[in-house]
PDB file of C-alpha atoms in Angstrom:
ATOM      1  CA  UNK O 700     -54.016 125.314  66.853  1.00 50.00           C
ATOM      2  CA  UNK O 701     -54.586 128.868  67.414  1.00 53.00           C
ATOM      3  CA  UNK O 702     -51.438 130.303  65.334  1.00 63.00           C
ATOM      4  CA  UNK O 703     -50.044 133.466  67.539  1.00 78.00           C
ATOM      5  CA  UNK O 704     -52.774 133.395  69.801  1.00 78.00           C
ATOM      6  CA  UNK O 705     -51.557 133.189  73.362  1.00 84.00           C
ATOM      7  CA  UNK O 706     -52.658 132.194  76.749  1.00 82.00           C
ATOM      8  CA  UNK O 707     -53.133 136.204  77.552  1.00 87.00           C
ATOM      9  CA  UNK O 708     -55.320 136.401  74.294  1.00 87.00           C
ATOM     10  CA  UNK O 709     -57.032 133.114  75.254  1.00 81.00           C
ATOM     11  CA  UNK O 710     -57.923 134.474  78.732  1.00 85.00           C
ATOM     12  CA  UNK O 711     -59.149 138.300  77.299  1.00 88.00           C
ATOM     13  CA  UNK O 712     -61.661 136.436  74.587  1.00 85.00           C
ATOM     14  CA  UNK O 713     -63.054 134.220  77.187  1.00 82.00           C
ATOM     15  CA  UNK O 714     -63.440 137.210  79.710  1.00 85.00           C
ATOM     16  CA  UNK O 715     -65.127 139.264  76.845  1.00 88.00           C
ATOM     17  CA  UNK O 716     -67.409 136.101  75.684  1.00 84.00           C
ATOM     18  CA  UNK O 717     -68.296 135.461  79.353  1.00 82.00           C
ATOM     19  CA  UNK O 718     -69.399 140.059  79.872  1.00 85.00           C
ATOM     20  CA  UNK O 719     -70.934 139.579  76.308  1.00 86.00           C
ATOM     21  CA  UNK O 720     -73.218 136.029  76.486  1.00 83.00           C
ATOM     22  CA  UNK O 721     -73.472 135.948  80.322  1.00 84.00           C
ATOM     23  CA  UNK O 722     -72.464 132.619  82.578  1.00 83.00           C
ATOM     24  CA  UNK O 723     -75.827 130.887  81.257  1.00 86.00           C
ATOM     25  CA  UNK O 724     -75.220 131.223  77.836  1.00 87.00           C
ATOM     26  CA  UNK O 725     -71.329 130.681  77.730  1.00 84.00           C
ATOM     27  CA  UNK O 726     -71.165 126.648  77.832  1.00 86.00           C
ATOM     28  CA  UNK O 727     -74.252 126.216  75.125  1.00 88.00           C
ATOM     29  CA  UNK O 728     -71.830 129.024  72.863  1.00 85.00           C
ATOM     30  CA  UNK O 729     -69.017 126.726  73.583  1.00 84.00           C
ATOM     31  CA  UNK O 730     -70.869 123.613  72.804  1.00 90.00           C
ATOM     32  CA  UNK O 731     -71.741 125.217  69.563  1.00 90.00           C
ATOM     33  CA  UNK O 732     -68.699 126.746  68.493  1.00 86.00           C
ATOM     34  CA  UNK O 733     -66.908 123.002  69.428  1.00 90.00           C
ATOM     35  CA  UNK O 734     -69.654 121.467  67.123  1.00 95.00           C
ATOM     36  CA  UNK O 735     -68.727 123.323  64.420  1.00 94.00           C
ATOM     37  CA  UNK O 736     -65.198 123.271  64.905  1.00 92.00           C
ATOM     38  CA  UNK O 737     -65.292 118.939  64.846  1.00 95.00           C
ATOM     39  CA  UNK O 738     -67.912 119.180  61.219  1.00 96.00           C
ATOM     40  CA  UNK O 739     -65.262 121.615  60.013  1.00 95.00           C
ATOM     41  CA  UNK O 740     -62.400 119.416  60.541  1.00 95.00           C
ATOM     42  CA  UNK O 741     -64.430 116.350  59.449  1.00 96.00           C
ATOM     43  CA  UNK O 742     -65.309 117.970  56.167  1.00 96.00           C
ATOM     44  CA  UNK O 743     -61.456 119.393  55.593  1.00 95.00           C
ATOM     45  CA  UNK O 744     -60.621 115.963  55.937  1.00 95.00           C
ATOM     46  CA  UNK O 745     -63.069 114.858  53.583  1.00 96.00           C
ATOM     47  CA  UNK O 746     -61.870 117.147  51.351  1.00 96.00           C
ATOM     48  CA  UNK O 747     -58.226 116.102  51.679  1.00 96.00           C
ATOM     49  CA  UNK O 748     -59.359 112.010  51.462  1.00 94.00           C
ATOM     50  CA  UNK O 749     -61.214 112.894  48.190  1.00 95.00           C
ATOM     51  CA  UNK O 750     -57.944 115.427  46.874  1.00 95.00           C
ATOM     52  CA  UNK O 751     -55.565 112.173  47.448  1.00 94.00           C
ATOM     53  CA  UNK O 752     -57.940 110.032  45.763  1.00 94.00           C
ATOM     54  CA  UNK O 753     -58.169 112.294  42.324  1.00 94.00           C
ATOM     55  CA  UNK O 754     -54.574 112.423  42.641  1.00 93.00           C
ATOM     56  CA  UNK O 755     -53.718 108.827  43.153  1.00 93.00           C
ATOM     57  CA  UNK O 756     -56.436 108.183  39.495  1.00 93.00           C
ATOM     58  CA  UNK O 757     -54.361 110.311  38.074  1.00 92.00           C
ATOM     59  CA  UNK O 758     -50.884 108.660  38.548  1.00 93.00           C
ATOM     60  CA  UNK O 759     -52.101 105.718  38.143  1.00 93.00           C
ATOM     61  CA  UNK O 760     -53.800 106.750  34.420  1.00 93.00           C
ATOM     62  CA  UNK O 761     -50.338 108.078  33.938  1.00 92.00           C
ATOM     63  CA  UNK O 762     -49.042 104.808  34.596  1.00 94.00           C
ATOM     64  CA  UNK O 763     -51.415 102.928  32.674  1.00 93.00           C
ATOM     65  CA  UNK O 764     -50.386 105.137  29.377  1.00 93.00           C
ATOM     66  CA  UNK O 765     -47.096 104.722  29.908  1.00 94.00           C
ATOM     67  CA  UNK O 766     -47.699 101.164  30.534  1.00 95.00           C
ATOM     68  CA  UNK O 767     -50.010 101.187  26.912  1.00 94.00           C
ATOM     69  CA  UNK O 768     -46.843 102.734  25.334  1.00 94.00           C
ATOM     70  CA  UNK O 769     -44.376 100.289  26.023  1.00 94.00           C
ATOM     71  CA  UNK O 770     -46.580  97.360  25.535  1.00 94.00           C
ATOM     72  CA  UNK O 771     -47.453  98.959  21.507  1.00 94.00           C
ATOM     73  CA  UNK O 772     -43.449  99.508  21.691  1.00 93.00           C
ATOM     74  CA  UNK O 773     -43.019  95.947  22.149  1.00 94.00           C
ATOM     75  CA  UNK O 774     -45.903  94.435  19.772  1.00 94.00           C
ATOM     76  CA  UNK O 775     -44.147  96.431  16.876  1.00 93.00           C
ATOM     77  CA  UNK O 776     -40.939  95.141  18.018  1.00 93.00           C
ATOM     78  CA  UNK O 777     -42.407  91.717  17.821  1.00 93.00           C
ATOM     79  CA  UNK O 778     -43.910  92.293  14.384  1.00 93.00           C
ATOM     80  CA  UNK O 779     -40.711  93.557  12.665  1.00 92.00           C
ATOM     81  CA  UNK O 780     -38.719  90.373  14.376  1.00 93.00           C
ATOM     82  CA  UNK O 781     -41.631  87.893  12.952  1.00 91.00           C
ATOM     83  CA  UNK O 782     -41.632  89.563   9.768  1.00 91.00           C
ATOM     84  CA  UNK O 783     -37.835  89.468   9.325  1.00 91.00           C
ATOM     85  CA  UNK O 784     -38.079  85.787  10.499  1.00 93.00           C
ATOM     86  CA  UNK O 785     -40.555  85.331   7.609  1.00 92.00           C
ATOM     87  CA  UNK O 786     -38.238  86.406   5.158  1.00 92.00           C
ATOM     88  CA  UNK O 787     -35.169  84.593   6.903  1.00 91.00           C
ATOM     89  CA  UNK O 788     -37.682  81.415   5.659  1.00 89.00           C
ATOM     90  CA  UNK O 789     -38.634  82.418   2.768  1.00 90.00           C
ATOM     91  CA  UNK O 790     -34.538  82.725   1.542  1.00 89.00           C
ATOM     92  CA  UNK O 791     -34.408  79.399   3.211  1.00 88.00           C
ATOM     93  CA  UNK O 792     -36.882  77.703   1.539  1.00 86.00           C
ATOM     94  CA  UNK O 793     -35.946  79.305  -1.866  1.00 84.00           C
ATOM     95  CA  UNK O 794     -32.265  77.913  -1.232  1.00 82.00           C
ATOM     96  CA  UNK O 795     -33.423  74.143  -0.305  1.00 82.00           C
ATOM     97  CA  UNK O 796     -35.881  73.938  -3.533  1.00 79.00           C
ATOM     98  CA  UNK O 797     -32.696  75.398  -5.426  1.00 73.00           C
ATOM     99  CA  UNK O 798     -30.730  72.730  -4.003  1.00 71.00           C
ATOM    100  CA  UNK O 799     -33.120  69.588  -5.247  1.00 66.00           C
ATOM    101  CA  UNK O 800     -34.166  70.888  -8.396  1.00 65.00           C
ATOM    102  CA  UNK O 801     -30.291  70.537  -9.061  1.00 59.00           C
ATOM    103  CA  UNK O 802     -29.256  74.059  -9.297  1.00 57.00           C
ATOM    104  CA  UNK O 803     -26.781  75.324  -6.758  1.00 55.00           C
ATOM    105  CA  UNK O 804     -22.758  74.633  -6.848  1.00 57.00           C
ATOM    106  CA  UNK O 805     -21.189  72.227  -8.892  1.00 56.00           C
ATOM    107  CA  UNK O 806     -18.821  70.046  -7.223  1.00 55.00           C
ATOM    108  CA  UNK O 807     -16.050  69.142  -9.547  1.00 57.00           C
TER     109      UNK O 807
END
């Protein structure tokens, strides 16, 4: 928590804090300075919750273009398929009416 602070450093601080501030004064400092460590931490973490949240939006926005794409991709597909059907009916049709107004093969 402290990074290379050790117990030797911990000890000199509180033995400076305690000459400085005075025994009265050194467990409202520490009440303090614990205060504000706990709203710092709760706001980091705020921070971070909010961070995670812009970051899942914009994955999932990501996915939903990618998701837009493929679904165009596939109406286009569609259209070409039902167009080409179309036509497949139209030759069809075209080849039927051929067939009863008499033209076609002749059978000999």
């Amino acid at each position: 928590m402290f990074g290379s602070i050790g117990p030797m450093e911990l000890v000199l601080i509180f033995v400076i804090a305690l000459l400085v501030f005075g025994p009265k004064k050194l467990p409202e400092i520490g009440r303090s300075v614990g205060k504000a460590l706990r709203e710092f931490k709760k706001t980091s973490d705020e921070i971070k919750g909010r961070i995670e949240e812009e970051i899942e939006a914009s994955e999932l926005k990501d996915i939903r273009k990618e998701i837009k794409s493929g679904v165009d991709d596939l109406k286009s597909s569609v259209t070409d398929l039902a167009s080409g059907i179309t036509e497949v009916k139209t030759e069809i049709q075209k080849d039927i009416e051929g067939h009863e107004i008499g033209e076609g093969p002749k059978v000999t």
